Short mmCIF file of C-alpha atoms and ligand atoms in Angstrom, two decimals:
data_model
loop_
_atom_site.label_atom_id
_atom_site.label_comp_id
_atom_site.label_asym_id
_atom_site.label_seq_id
_atom_site.Cartn_x
_atom_site.Cartn_y
_atom_site.Cartn_z
CA UNK A 1 91.84 112.82 131.58
CA UNK A 2 95.39 113.87 132.52
CA UNK A 3 96.62 117.39 131.95
CA UNK A 4 100.14 118.78 131.68
CA UNK A 5 101.02 121.62 134.01
CA UNK A 6 103.90 123.94 133.13
CA UNK A 7 105.21 126.76 135.27
CA UNK A 8 107.09 129.03 132.91
CA UNK A 9 110.27 131.01 133.22
CA UNK A 10 112.91 128.31 133.73
CA UNK A 11 115.97 128.18 131.50
CA UNK A 12 116.82 124.76 130.10
CA UNK A 13 120.20 123.16 130.55
CA UNK A 14 121.56 119.67 129.96
CA UNK A 15 120.80 117.01 127.38
CA UNK A 16 117.71 115.46 125.85
CA UNK A 17 117.87 112.05 124.16
CA UNK A 18 116.00 111.99 120.85
CA UNK A 19 113.73 108.98 120.32
CA UNK A 20 113.11 106.97 117.18
CA UNK A 21 110.90 108.68 114.58
CA UNK A 22 107.17 108.07 114.93
CA UNK A 23 106.55 108.67 111.24
CA UNK A 24 109.20 106.11 110.30
CA UNK A 25 108.30 103.53 112.96
CA UNK A 26 104.61 103.29 111.97
CA UNK A 27 105.41 102.52 108.31
CA UNK A 28 108.27 100.16 109.24
CA UNK A 29 105.82 98.24 111.40
CA UNK A 30 103.36 98.04 108.48
CA UNK A 31 106.18 96.70 106.29
CA UNK A 32 106.31 93.59 108.50
CA UNK A 33 103.17 92.41 106.66
CA UNK A 34 105.29 92.00 103.52
CA UNK A 35 107.19 88.96 104.80
CA UNK A 36 106.43 85.72 106.67
CA UNK A 37 109.77 86.03 108.48
CA UNK A 38 110.48 88.15 111.59
CA UNK A 39 111.26 91.84 111.29
CA UNK A 40 113.19 93.21 114.26
CA UNK A 41 112.96 96.96 114.82
CA UNK A 42 115.30 98.73 117.25
CA UNK A 43 114.97 102.27 118.62
CA UNK A 44 111.17 102.15 118.56
CA UNK A 45 109.67 105.18 120.36
CA UNK A 46 107.23 104.60 123.26
CA UNK A 47 104.07 106.21 121.89
CA UNK A 48 100.32 105.67 121.84
CA UNK A 49 100.39 105.60 118.03
CA UNK A 50 102.96 102.80 118.05
CA UNK A 51 100.76 100.79 120.41
CA UNK A 52 97.73 101.45 118.19
CA UNK A 53 99.58 100.24 115.10
CA UNK A 54 100.74 97.13 116.99
CA UNK A 55 97.15 96.36 117.92
CA UNK A 56 96.00 96.72 114.34
CA UNK A 57 98.77 94.47 113.04
CA UNK A 58 97.97 91.85 115.68
CA UNK A 59 94.38 91.83 114.43
CA UNK A 60 95.79 90.72 111.04
CA UNK A 61 97.61 87.82 112.72
CA UNK A 62 101.03 89.46 113.14
CA UNK A 63 102.77 88.21 116.31
CA UNK A 64 104.49 91.07 118.14
CA UNK A 65 106.93 90.98 121.03
CA UNK A 66 108.25 94.09 122.71
CA UNK A 67 111.41 94.48 124.66
CA UNK A 68 111.15 97.66 126.70
CA UNK A 69 114.43 99.41 127.43
CA UNK A 70 114.88 100.73 130.99
CA UNK A 71 116.80 103.75 129.63
CA UNK A 72 115.06 106.81 128.24
CA UNK A 73 117.68 107.27 125.53
CA UNK A 74 117.73 103.75 124.12
CA UNK A 75 114.40 103.05 122.52
CA UNK A 76 112.48 99.79 122.65
CA UNK A 77 112.91 96.74 120.45
CA UNK A 78 110.00 95.18 118.61
CA UNK A 79 109.83 91.81 116.90
CA UNK A 80 107.05 91.43 114.34
CA UNK A 81 106.30 88.14 112.64
CA UNK A 82 103.56 87.89 110.05
CA UNK A 83 103.80 84.12 109.44
CA UNK A 84 100.27 84.07 108.15
CA UNK A 85 97.91 86.96 107.49
CA UNK A 86 94.60 85.78 108.93
CA UNK A 87 92.60 88.97 108.33
CA UNK A 88 93.02 91.92 105.99
CA UNK A 89 90.41 94.21 107.52
CA UNK A 90 91.10 97.61 109.15
CA UNK A 91 88.00 99.12 110.76
CA UNK A 92 86.80 102.73 110.61
CA UNK A 93 87.34 103.03 114.33
CA UNK A 94 91.02 102.20 113.91
CA UNK A 95 91.82 104.30 110.85
CA UNK A 96 89.84 107.30 112.08
CA UNK A 97 91.93 107.47 115.24
CA UNK A 98 95.25 107.23 113.47
CA UNK A 99 95.47 108.06 109.81
CA UNK A 100 98.80 106.28 109.34
CA UNK A 101 96.97 102.99 109.84
CA UNK A 102 95.52 103.47 106.34
CA UNK A 103 99.00 102.57 105.13
CA UNK A 104 98.49 98.89 105.88
CA UNK A 105 96.53 98.84 102.61
CA UNK A 106 99.53 98.56 100.24
CA UNK A 107 101.34 95.80 102.18
CA UNK A 108 98.12 93.79 102.76
CA UNK A 109 97.25 93.93 99.09
CA UNK A 110 100.78 92.99 98.03
CA UNK A 111 101.02 90.03 100.40
CA UNK A 112 97.45 88.71 100.37
CA UNK A 113 95.99 89.98 97.14
CA UNK A 114 93.07 91.62 98.95
CA UNK A 115 92.34 94.13 101.69
CA UNK A 116 89.44 96.06 103.17
CA UNK A 117 90.57 99.24 104.86
CA UNK A 118 88.41 102.11 106.07
CA UNK A 119 88.73 105.52 104.46
CA UNK A 120 90.28 107.84 107.07
CA UNK A 121 87.43 110.36 106.93
CA UNK A 122 87.82 113.99 107.92
CA UNK A 123 90.38 114.90 110.51
CA UNK A 124 91.26 117.88 112.59
CA UNK A 125 93.84 119.22 110.16
CA UNK A 126 91.90 119.19 106.94
CA UNK A 127 90.35 116.80 104.46
CA UNK A 128 93.47 114.65 103.95
CA UNK A 129 92.20 112.50 101.10
CA UNK A 130 93.85 109.30 99.88
CA UNK A 131 93.21 109.31 96.13
CA UNK A 132 96.95 109.24 95.35
CA UNK A 133 97.39 106.01 97.33
CA UNK A 134 94.46 104.42 95.49
CA UNK A 135 95.45 105.52 92.01
CA UNK A 136 99.01 104.24 92.55
CA UNK A 137 97.63 100.81 93.47
CA UNK A 138 95.21 100.88 90.53
CA UNK A 139 98.05 101.67 88.15
CA UNK A 140 99.77 98.57 89.53
CA UNK A 141 96.77 96.50 88.48
CA UNK A 142 94.64 96.52 91.64
CA UNK A 143 90.90 96.76 91.48
CA UNK A 144 89.70 99.34 93.97
CA UNK A 145 86.07 99.83 95.01
CA UNK A 146 84.69 102.20 97.59
CA UNK A 147 81.95 100.45 99.56
CA UNK A 148 80.21 102.05 102.57
CA UNK A 149 83.22 104.11 103.56
CA UNK A 150 85.67 101.29 102.99
CA UNK A 151 88.33 100.74 100.36
CA UNK A 152 87.97 97.22 99.01
CA UNK A 153 91.04 96.36 96.98
CA UNK A 154 91.88 93.14 95.20
CA UNK A 155 94.70 91.95 93.00
CA UNK A 156 94.03 88.26 92.41
CA UNK A 157 96.82 87.88 89.86
CA UNK A 158 99.24 89.95 91.95
CA UNK A 159 100.39 93.54 91.43
CA UNK A 160 102.37 94.61 88.37
CA UNK A 161 105.13 97.17 88.03
CA UNK A 162 104.02 100.56 86.64
CA UNK A 163 105.15 104.09 85.99
CA UNK A 164 103.45 106.18 88.68
CA UNK A 165 103.62 109.94 88.24
CA UNK A 166 102.29 111.77 91.29
CA UNK A 167 100.64 115.11 90.42
CA UNK A 168 101.89 116.50 93.76
CA UNK A 169 104.12 115.28 96.54
CA UNK A 170 102.65 112.94 99.16
CA UNK A 171 104.66 111.18 101.86
CA UNK A 172 102.10 108.47 102.53
CA UNK A 173 101.31 107.73 98.87
CA UNK A 174 105.02 107.44 98.03
CA UNK A 175 105.37 104.89 100.83
CA UNK A 176 102.25 102.97 99.80
CA UNK A 177 103.58 102.70 96.24
CA UNK A 178 107.07 101.70 97.38
CA UNK A 179 105.86 98.95 99.71
CA UNK A 180 103.40 97.52 97.18
CA UNK A 181 105.97 97.68 94.36
CA UNK A 182 108.47 95.65 96.39
CA UNK A 183 106.37 92.52 95.80
CA UNK A 184 104.97 93.44 92.36
CA UNK A 185 105.94 91.75 89.10
CA UNK A 186 108.35 93.96 87.18
CA UNK A 187 109.70 97.46 87.62
CA UNK A 188 107.85 100.40 89.19
CA UNK A 189 109.04 103.98 88.68
CA UNK A 190 107.69 106.48 91.20
CA UNK A 191 108.00 109.96 89.72
CA UNK A 192 107.60 113.11 91.86
CA UNK A 193 108.18 110.99 94.95
CA UNK A 194 108.32 112.69 98.33
CA UNK A 195 111.87 113.01 99.69
CA UNK A 196 111.20 112.98 103.43
CA UNK A 197 113.96 111.12 105.32
CA UNK A 198 111.42 108.69 106.81
CA UNK A 199 110.75 107.36 103.29
CA UNK A 200 114.44 106.61 102.82
CA UNK A 201 114.44 104.91 106.23
CA UNK A 202 111.56 102.68 105.14
CA UNK A 203 113.38 102.03 101.83
CA UNK A 204 116.56 100.97 103.66
CA UNK A 205 114.56 98.51 105.75
CA UNK A 206 112.84 97.09 102.65
CA UNK A 207 116.26 96.68 101.02
CA UNK A 208 117.47 94.79 104.14
CA UNK A 209 114.40 92.57 103.63
CA UNK A 210 115.53 91.80 100.07
CA UNK A 211 113.75 94.53 98.07
CA UNK A 212 115.48 96.12 95.08
CA UNK A 213 115.09 99.86 95.39
CA UNK A 214 117.15 102.73 93.99
CA UNK A 215 116.80 106.51 94.08
CA UNK A 216 115.97 106.79 97.80
CA UNK A 217 116.03 110.41 98.92
CA UNK A 218 115.46 111.64 95.35
CA UNK A 219 112.19 112.47 93.63
CA UNK A 220 112.38 109.38 91.44
CA UNK A 221 112.35 106.01 93.15
CA UNK A 222 112.73 102.82 91.14
CA UNK A 223 111.59 99.50 92.59
CA UNK A 224 112.26 96.18 90.92
CA UNK A 225 109.73 93.75 92.35
CA UNK A 226 110.89 90.48 93.90
CA UNK A 227 108.93 87.29 94.50
CA UNK A 228 109.34 87.32 98.26
CA UNK A 229 110.92 89.36 101.03
CA UNK A 230 112.69 87.94 104.05
CA UNK A 231 113.25 88.87 107.69
CA UNK A 232 115.64 91.66 108.69
CA UNK A 233 116.78 93.90 111.53
CA UNK A 234 116.50 97.66 111.26
CA UNK A 235 117.11 100.63 113.55
CA UNK A 236 114.45 103.36 113.37
CA UNK A 237 115.97 106.75 112.43
CA UNK A 238 115.92 109.56 115.03
CA UNK A 239 112.78 111.69 115.15
CA UNK A 240 113.56 114.97 113.41
CA UNK A 241 110.27 116.55 114.50
CA UNK A 242 110.95 115.73 118.14
CA UNK A 243 114.52 117.06 117.77
CA UNK A 244 113.20 120.23 116.13
CA UNK A 245 110.60 120.67 118.86
CA UNK A 246 113.23 120.54 121.62
CA UNK A 247 115.49 122.87 119.64
CA UNK A 248 112.62 125.38 119.60
CA UNK A 249 111.94 124.67 123.31
CA UNK A 250 115.50 125.76 124.08
CA UNK A 251 115.16 128.87 121.95
CA UNK A 252 111.91 129.93 123.61
CA UNK A 253 112.91 129.12 127.21
CA UNK A 254 116.57 130.17 126.88
CA UNK A 255 119.52 128.08 128.01
CA UNK A 256 121.70 125.44 126.40
CA UNK A 257 120.65 121.89 125.50
CA UNK A 258 122.39 119.09 123.64
CA UNK A 259 120.00 117.02 121.55
CA UNK A 260 121.61 113.61 121.67
CA UNK A 261 121.02 111.59 118.53
CA UNK A 262 119.61 114.50 116.50
CA UNK A 263 120.83 114.78 112.91
CA UNK A 264 121.49 118.29 111.61
CA UNK A 265 120.76 117.63 107.94
CA UNK A 266 117.22 116.36 108.60
CA UNK A 267 116.19 119.69 110.20
CA UNK A 268 118.55 122.03 108.37
CA UNK A 269 115.68 124.35 107.33
CA UNK A 270 114.66 124.84 110.97
CA UNK A 271 118.19 125.20 112.31
CA UNK A 272 119.13 127.97 109.87
CA UNK A 273 115.95 129.79 110.86
CA UNK A 274 116.77 129.42 114.56
CA UNK A 275 120.27 130.76 113.91
CA UNK A 276 118.73 133.80 112.16
CA UNK A 277 116.46 134.28 115.15
CA UNK A 278 119.44 134.53 117.46
CA UNK A 279 120.14 130.96 118.64
CA UNK A 280 123.58 129.36 118.53
CA UNK A 281 123.44 125.99 116.82
CA UNK A 282 126.50 123.74 116.84
CA UNK A 283 127.09 120.15 115.82
CA UNK A 284 128.46 117.87 118.52
CA UNK A 285 129.86 114.32 118.23
CA UNK A 286 126.57 112.98 119.65
CA UNK A 287 124.09 115.25 117.95
CA UNK A 288 123.71 119.01 118.13
CA UNK A 289 123.59 121.77 120.66
CA UNK A 290 121.21 124.73 120.75
CA UNK A 291 121.85 127.75 122.96
CA UNK A 292 119.93 130.98 123.41
CA UNK A 293 121.02 133.70 125.80
CA UNK A 294 117.58 134.70 126.96
CA UNK A 295 117.06 137.71 124.69
CA UNK A 296 113.91 137.80 122.58
CA UNK A 297 114.14 135.98 119.25
CA UNK A 298 114.30 137.97 116.02
CA UNK A 299 111.19 137.55 113.84
CA UNK A 300 111.31 135.31 110.77
CA UNK A 301 109.00 134.49 107.89
CA UNK A 302 108.29 130.80 107.37
CA UNK A 303 106.53 128.86 104.60
CA UNK A 304 105.94 125.14 105.03
CA UNK A 305 106.92 122.91 102.11
CA UNK A 306 107.71 119.27 101.34
CA UNK A 307 111.18 118.12 102.43
CA UNK A 308 113.79 119.62 102.37
CA UNK A 309 111.59 122.68 102.96
CA UNK A 310 110.29 123.76 106.36
CA UNK A 311 108.16 120.89 107.80
CA UNK A 312 104.48 121.47 108.45
CA UNK A 313 104.95 119.32 111.55
CA UNK A 314 107.07 122.13 113.08
CA UNK A 315 104.82 125.01 112.04
CA UNK A 316 102.86 125.26 115.30
CA UNK A 317 106.07 125.10 117.33
CA UNK A 318 107.86 127.82 115.35
CA UNK A 319 104.76 129.97 115.69
CA UNK A 320 104.98 129.62 119.49
CA UNK A 321 108.53 130.99 119.28
CA UNK A 322 107.50 133.86 116.99
CA UNK A 323 104.74 134.95 119.39
CA UNK A 324 107.50 136.33 121.64
CA UNK A 325 109.78 137.64 118.86
CA UNK A 326 110.90 141.24 118.65
CA UNK A 327 108.75 142.15 115.64
CA UNK A 328 106.32 140.62 113.14
CA UNK A 329 106.62 137.24 111.40
CA UNK A 330 104.52 135.83 108.58
CA UNK A 331 103.87 132.09 108.66
CA UNK A 332 102.36 130.35 105.62
CA UNK A 333 100.92 126.82 105.85
CA UNK A 334 101.06 125.27 102.38
CA UNK A 335 100.67 121.54 103.16
CA UNK A 336 97.50 121.21 105.20
CA UNK A 337 94.42 123.42 105.28
CA UNK A 338 93.05 124.07 108.74
CA UNK A 339 96.35 123.67 110.55
CA UNK A 340 96.15 126.83 112.63
CA UNK A 341 94.02 125.41 115.41
CA UNK A 342 96.69 126.26 117.96
CA UNK A 343 96.17 129.97 117.21
CA UNK A 344 93.08 130.61 119.39
CA UNK A 345 94.78 128.70 122.21
CA UNK A 346 98.00 130.73 121.87
CA UNK A 347 95.82 133.85 121.88
CA UNK A 348 94.47 132.78 125.29
CA UNK A 349 98.05 133.08 126.49
CA UNK A 350 98.36 136.62 125.14
CA UNK A 351 99.76 135.93 121.65
CA UNK A 352 98.85 138.37 118.86
CA UNK A 353 98.15 136.33 115.71
CA UNK A 354 95.91 137.21 112.75
CA UNK A 355 94.90 134.51 110.27
CA UNK A 356 94.02 135.14 106.66
CA UNK A 357 93.53 131.87 104.72
CA UNK A 358 96.80 129.96 104.79
CA UNK A 359 98.73 132.89 106.26
CA UNK A 360 99.23 133.82 109.90
CA UNK A 361 100.70 137.18 110.85
CA UNK A 362 102.34 136.97 114.24
CA UNK A 363 103.15 140.17 116.11
CA UNK A 364 105.62 139.37 118.85
CA UNK A 365 104.65 140.31 122.41
CA UNK A 366 107.04 140.89 125.31
CA UNK A 367 105.57 138.18 127.47
CA UNK A 368 103.02 135.35 127.27
CA UNK A 369 100.84 134.61 130.28
CA UNK A 370 100.01 131.11 131.53
CA UNK A 371 96.42 129.94 130.95
CA UNK A 372 94.34 126.77 130.70
CA UNK A 373 94.51 125.66 127.05
CA UNK A 374 93.34 122.70 125.01
CA UNK A 375 95.35 120.51 122.69
CA UNK A 376 93.70 120.00 119.30
CA UNK A 377 96.20 117.83 117.46
CA UNK A 378 99.60 116.35 117.95
CA UNK A 379 101.84 119.21 116.87
CA UNK A 380 99.45 121.95 118.02
CA UNK A 381 99.47 120.55 121.53
CA UNK A 382 103.24 120.60 121.84
CA UNK A 383 103.29 124.23 120.66
CA UNK A 384 101.18 125.05 123.74
CA UNK A 385 103.71 123.31 125.95
CA UNK A 386 106.49 125.39 124.35
CA UNK A 387 104.52 128.58 124.89
CA UNK A 388 104.00 127.50 128.51
CA UNK A 389 107.77 127.23 129.02
CA UNK A 390 108.13 130.91 128.17
CA UNK A 391 104.93 132.18 129.81
CA UNK A 392 104.59 133.89 133.13
CA UNK A 393 102.75 131.69 135.62
CA UNK A 394 100.97 128.40 135.12
CA UNK A 395 99.77 126.82 131.90
CA UNK A 396 97.52 123.75 131.96
CA UNK A 397 97.35 121.81 128.70
CA UNK A 398 94.26 119.60 128.42
CA UNK A 399 93.59 116.63 126.12
CA UNK A 400 97.03 115.24 126.70
CA UNK A 401 96.35 112.11 124.66
CA UNK A 402 97.37 114.14 121.60
CA UNK A 403 100.84 114.58 123.10
CA UNK A 404 101.11 110.93 124.08
CA UNK A 405 100.42 109.92 120.48
CA UNK A 406 103.61 111.49 119.22
CA UNK A 407 106.00 112.60 121.96
CA UNK A 408 107.91 109.96 123.90
CA UNK A 409 107.87 110.78 127.65
CA UNK A 410 107.81 114.53 126.97
CA UNK A 411 107.46 115.74 130.55
CA UNK A 412 110.28 113.47 131.71
CA UNK A 413 112.60 114.76 128.99
CA UNK A 414 111.79 118.41 129.65
CA UNK A 415 111.94 118.22 133.44
CA UNK A 416 115.38 116.61 133.21
CA UNK A 417 116.70 119.81 131.62
CA UNK A 418 115.12 122.05 134.25
CA UNK A 419 111.60 122.79 133.03
CA UNK A 420 108.89 122.85 135.67
CA UNK A 421 106.46 120.46 134.00
CA UNK A 422 104.36 117.65 135.36
CA UNK A 423 101.38 115.47 134.56
CA UNK A 424 98.33 116.16 136.68
CA UNK A 425 95.69 113.43 136.89
CA UNK A 426 92.19 114.87 136.55
C1 UD1 B 1 102.83 112.54 106.63
C2 UD1 B 1 103.14 112.62 108.11
C3 UD1 B 1 102.62 113.92 108.70
C4 UD1 B 1 103.16 115.10 107.92
C5 UD1 B 1 102.89 114.94 106.42
C6 UD1 B 1 103.54 116.02 105.57
C7 UD1 B 1 103.07 110.31 108.85
C8 UD1 B 1 102.39 109.30 109.70
N1 UD1 B 1 102.49 111.52 108.80
O1 UD1 B 1 101.41 112.54 106.50
O2 UD1 B 1 103.04 113.99 110.07
O3 UD1 B 1 102.54 116.28 108.37
O4 UD1 B 1 103.40 113.67 105.96
O5 UD1 B 1 104.89 116.08 105.81
O6 UD1 B 1 104.09 110.06 108.26
N2 UD1 B 1 96.99 114.45 99.85
C9 UD1 B 1 95.96 114.32 98.96
N3 UD1 B 1 95.69 113.09 98.44
C10 UD1 B 1 96.38 111.97 98.80
C11 UD1 B 1 97.44 112.10 99.72
C12 UD1 B 1 97.71 113.35 100.24
O7 UD1 B 1 95.31 115.31 98.60
O8 UD1 B 1 96.07 110.88 98.30
C13 UD1 B 1 97.31 115.78 100.40
C14 UD1 B 1 97.08 115.90 101.89
O9 UD1 B 1 95.77 116.20 102.20
C15 UD1 B 1 98.04 117.02 102.24
C16 UD1 B 1 99.21 116.81 101.28
O10 UD1 B 1 98.70 116.00 100.23
O11 UD1 B 1 97.46 118.27 101.98
C17 UD1 B 1 100.43 116.10 101.87
O12 UD1 B 1 100.02 114.95 102.52
P1 UD1 B 1 100.97 113.69 102.72
O13 UD1 B 1 102.36 114.05 102.35
O14 UD1 B 1 100.35 112.51 102.04
O15 UD1 B 1 100.90 113.49 104.30
P2 UD1 B 1 100.73 112.14 105.11
O16 UD1 B 1 101.51 111.04 104.48
O17 UD1 B 1 99.29 111.92 105.42
#
């Protein structure tokens, strides 16, 4: 299996194009099930997860055509046409590999009145159950049975509008409810909805397809069901996690990088933290610019929270930065249990981190040292790449498939701005 080799100590300079958001693209693709007409998505990122979702959708009978852009900054175009849904079955093998594939459940049920989708099972970053998705669908009139590890859902008479009050915020469950409600009879009110920008992006696409949705971006989303949805074209929003990751890369390696296509407001919590740590952050006509003069970052305390709070998907990366800060930082992970698996790997590079439950205390060291390390999940693996940029000597990151799931041509983007990074075939 390929590995990524980084030789640390190079300042970054230039521009990095930000790709379309993985977490928006996967749900937008699933939304194609809701209509028999073509859905055209632009700015689709080139990722293993996108290919996996395409494969799953094709197994349901969705016809997919890709138009690959020759330019790194442009994103690909995907045409999805679900003229007829020939199967509504998502296997354990599929859902286990990529949890987001569970989110075909709502659209399949809404369009076909039945679906059999595997439970995701345990995953590297905690239990990640799906009871909120299921109870939302049940409240909309679905019958849900759990059989041999599968969710078997039916709604022979169609789904009905309902008042769904989530006991806590879930991105995926909000999206499941919103997609299913688009084709339900009557009005659905989703209370305590998640406010992540990717949900609003999905909502805008559904509206372009003829859905009646209000309250996007707020914690109360109202969906008035329609009989059918139609085809549409939609541009996937820029990936705020990718943008945030490269902002942190610049802060840890030093230098000045323009993140073309990045939107400030979607990562405001990170950017204000970077500014406190000593980085210069400025908005530009094309995105934003991050500069750091090479001095050690100031320490900062961070607690992850639902949007607009600090994203859990940037926790591992900000920890990489804090490992070289001038002082001690306290990082609290409040969204997922078990999301500190990057810590032992960072420790192999000389980081000083102590974990106590959901809290990591990071004592900054003057210098990290390159080492062979192992990626454990998507965001953890990129934190090791960031640490490698700042470390003395060579870092080899193994299990690169984690990176390929969520970061579009990472080594190409980073080497363009002066990092010494390459893919080494095993
Ligand atoms: C999405 C993102 C993921 C991000 C997360 C939080 C995608 C593909 N993934 O994941 O990158 O880290 O949001 O911003 O968009 N929970 C339950 N029961 C449920 C649903 C969730 O207990 O039915 C829990 C989860 O275990 C977790 C918390 O709620 O502790 C938040 O999860 P959720 O917001 O649903 O995350 P995902 O949609 O899976």
